[in-house]
């Protein structure tokens, strides 16, 4: 069985079992084969990253809300440094996944895309992930 077939099969298994971090690993192997992705492969890439990024974005928003709320409470103010540390951890995870996808887009996905639909798909994906970064960063990125 060819590596491509194995990676495709395993990416689908990971999706069915909701193991999206693992799915990203198999999708990255497919992406780096220097060819244009099929529509299904593009969608799998999007699903994998969306399901890894989405919960972290939600976690960051909740942590940010808790931090803002607890700043106003003198009894909870002492926990703000703990919240900030945890929020920083979530931000680092978000940054790593976003940068990973942005690098794949620049190095493989856009250069290997021939169809206008594929190019638009990846440009939109880039825009989405830059927007995600802008949700939690301040100043220049």
Short mmCIF file of C-alpha atoms in Angstrom, two decimals:
data_model
loop_
_atom_site.label_atom_id
_atom_site.label_comp_id
_atom_site.label_asym_id
_atom_site.label_seq_id
_atom_site.Cartn_x
_atom_site.Cartn_y
_atom_site.Cartn_z
CA UNK A 1 0.00 0.00 0.00
CA UNK A 2 1.40 3.40 -1.00
CA UNK A 3 2.22 5.99 1.67
CA UNK A 4 -0.36 8.36 0.16
CA UNK A 5 -3.13 5.76 0.50
CA UNK A 6 -2.12 5.02 4.08
CA UNK A 7 -2.00 8.71 5.01
CA UNK A 8 -5.38 9.34 3.39
CA UNK A 9 -6.93 6.36 5.15
CA UNK A 10 -5.48 7.34 8.51
CA UNK A 11 -6.57 10.97 8.12
CA UNK A 12 -10.14 9.75 7.62
CA UNK A 13 -9.88 7.43 10.62
CA UNK A 14 -8.58 10.30 12.75
CA UNK A 15 -11.49 12.47 11.63
CA UNK A 16 -14.02 9.75 12.48
CA UNK A 17 -12.46 9.30 15.92
CA UNK A 18 -12.16 13.06 16.44
CA UNK A 19 -8.37 12.87 16.84
CA UNK A 20 -7.71 16.10 14.99
CA UNK A 21 -4.13 16.67 16.18
CA UNK A 22 -3.26 13.24 14.75
CA UNK A 23 -5.23 14.04 11.61
CA UNK A 24 -3.05 17.11 11.04
CA UNK A 25 0.03 14.88 11.00
CA UNK A 26 -1.36 12.72 8.21
CA UNK A 27 -2.70 15.70 6.27
CA UNK A 28 0.72 17.38 6.43
CA UNK A 29 2.26 14.29 4.83
CA UNK A 30 -0.26 14.55 2.00
CA UNK A 31 0.29 18.30 1.60
CA UNK A 32 4.07 17.99 1.30
CA UNK A 33 3.85 15.65 -1.70
CA UNK A 34 4.09 18.64 -4.06
CA UNK A 35 0.85 18.25 -5.94
CA UNK A 36 -2.49 20.00 -6.01
CA UNK A 37 -4.90 18.77 -3.35
CA UNK A 38 -8.28 17.40 -4.32
CA UNK A 39 -11.42 19.07 -3.02
CA UNK A 40 -11.79 16.32 -0.38
CA UNK A 41 -8.18 16.77 0.73
CA UNK A 42 -8.64 20.55 1.00
CA UNK A 43 -11.74 20.00 3.10
CA UNK A 44 -9.93 17.49 5.33
CA UNK A 45 -7.12 19.98 5.88
CA UNK A 46 -9.63 22.64 6.81
CA UNK A 47 -11.57 20.32 9.14
CA UNK A 48 -8.42 19.16 10.94
CA UNK A 49 -7.08 22.63 11.65
CA UNK A 50 -10.50 24.11 12.42
CA UNK A 51 -11.15 21.43 15.03
CA UNK A 52 -7.76 21.96 16.64
CA UNK A 53 -7.93 25.76 16.58
CA UNK A 54 -11.62 26.17 17.47
CA UNK A 55 -11.50 24.87 21.05
CA UNK A 56 -8.35 26.89 21.73
CA UNK A 57 -9.98 30.07 20.43
CA UNK A 58 -12.96 29.38 22.68
CA UNK A 59 -10.67 28.69 25.64
CA UNK A 60 -8.81 31.95 25.06
CA UNK A 61 -12.04 33.95 24.95
CA UNK A 62 -13.28 32.34 28.16
CA UNK A 63 -9.95 32.92 29.91
CA UNK A 64 -9.93 36.52 28.75
CA UNK A 65 -13.45 37.00 30.07
CA UNK A 66 -12.57 35.41 33.43
CA UNK A 67 -9.47 37.58 33.69
CA UNK A 68 -11.43 40.77 33.02
CA UNK A 69 -14.14 39.76 35.47
CA UNK A 70 -11.73 38.75 38.24
CA UNK A 71 -9.70 41.96 37.98
CA UNK A 72 -12.70 43.71 39.48
CA UNK A 73 -12.97 41.30 42.41
CA UNK A 74 -10.43 41.97 45.19
CA UNK A 75 -10.85 38.40 46.51
CA UNK A 76 -9.89 36.86 43.15
CA UNK A 77 -7.31 39.40 42.04
CA UNK A 78 -4.50 37.21 43.43
CA UNK A 79 -5.30 34.56 40.80
CA UNK A 80 -4.80 36.87 37.82
CA UNK A 81 -1.14 35.82 37.32
CA UNK A 82 -2.26 32.18 37.12
CA UNK A 83 -4.88 33.06 34.54
CA UNK A 84 -2.36 35.06 32.53
CA UNK A 85 0.10 32.18 32.51
CA UNK A 86 -2.56 29.75 31.36
CA UNK A 87 -3.82 32.18 28.74
CA UNK A 88 -0.26 32.55 27.46
CA UNK A 89 -0.02 28.76 27.09
CA UNK A 90 -3.22 28.73 25.02
CA UNK A 91 -1.91 31.63 22.92
CA UNK A 92 1.31 29.73 22.21
CA UNK A 93 -0.67 26.70 21.05
CA UNK A 94 -2.83 28.91 18.85
CA UNK A 95 0.22 30.61 17.39
CA UNK A 96 1.96 27.31 16.67
CA UNK A 97 -1.01 25.82 14.82
CA UNK A 98 -1.81 29.04 12.95
CA UNK A 99 1.81 29.55 11.88
CA UNK A 100 2.08 25.92 10.86
CA UNK A 101 -0.91 26.23 8.53
CA UNK A 102 0.23 29.59 7.18
CA UNK A 103 3.67 28.15 6.38
CA UNK A 104 2.11 25.14 4.64
CA UNK A 105 -0.06 27.48 2.63
CA UNK A 106 2.91 29.57 1.50
CA UNK A 107 5.34 26.74 0.88
CA UNK A 108 3.12 24.03 -0.61
CA UNK A 109 -0.57 24.71 -0.93
CA UNK A 110 -0.63 27.93 -2.97
CA UNK A 111 2.40 27.09 -5.15
CA UNK A 112 0.89 23.69 -6.05
CA UNK A 113 -2.62 25.03 -6.70
CA UNK A 114 -3.49 25.33 -10.36
CA UNK A 115 -7.23 25.84 -10.26
CA UNK A 116 -8.69 29.23 -9.31
CA UNK A 117 -10.97 27.49 -6.81
CA UNK A 118 -8.01 26.00 -4.96
CA UNK A 119 -6.13 29.30 -4.91
CA UNK A 120 -9.16 31.15 -3.56
CA UNK A 121 -9.71 28.42 -0.96
CA UNK A 122 -6.14 28.77 0.36
CA UNK A 123 -6.11 32.56 0.24
CA UNK A 124 -9.34 32.59 2.25
CA UNK A 125 -7.81 30.07 4.65
CA UNK A 126 -4.80 32.34 5.09
CA UNK A 127 -7.05 35.30 5.80
CA UNK A 128 -8.99 33.29 8.38
CA UNK A 129 -5.86 32.22 10.23
CA UNK A 130 -4.36 35.72 10.24
CA UNK A 131 -7.69 36.88 11.67
CA UNK A 132 -7.49 34.22 14.38
CA UNK A 133 -4.01 35.46 15.31
CA UNK A 134 -5.29 39.03 15.45
CA UNK A 135 -7.95 38.01 17.98
CA UNK A 136 -5.36 37.45 20.70
CA UNK A 137 -2.31 39.47 19.70
CA UNK A 138 -1.61 43.14 20.21
CA UNK A 139 0.51 45.39 18.04
CA UNK A 140 2.47 44.11 15.06
CA UNK A 141 2.62 40.43 14.30
#
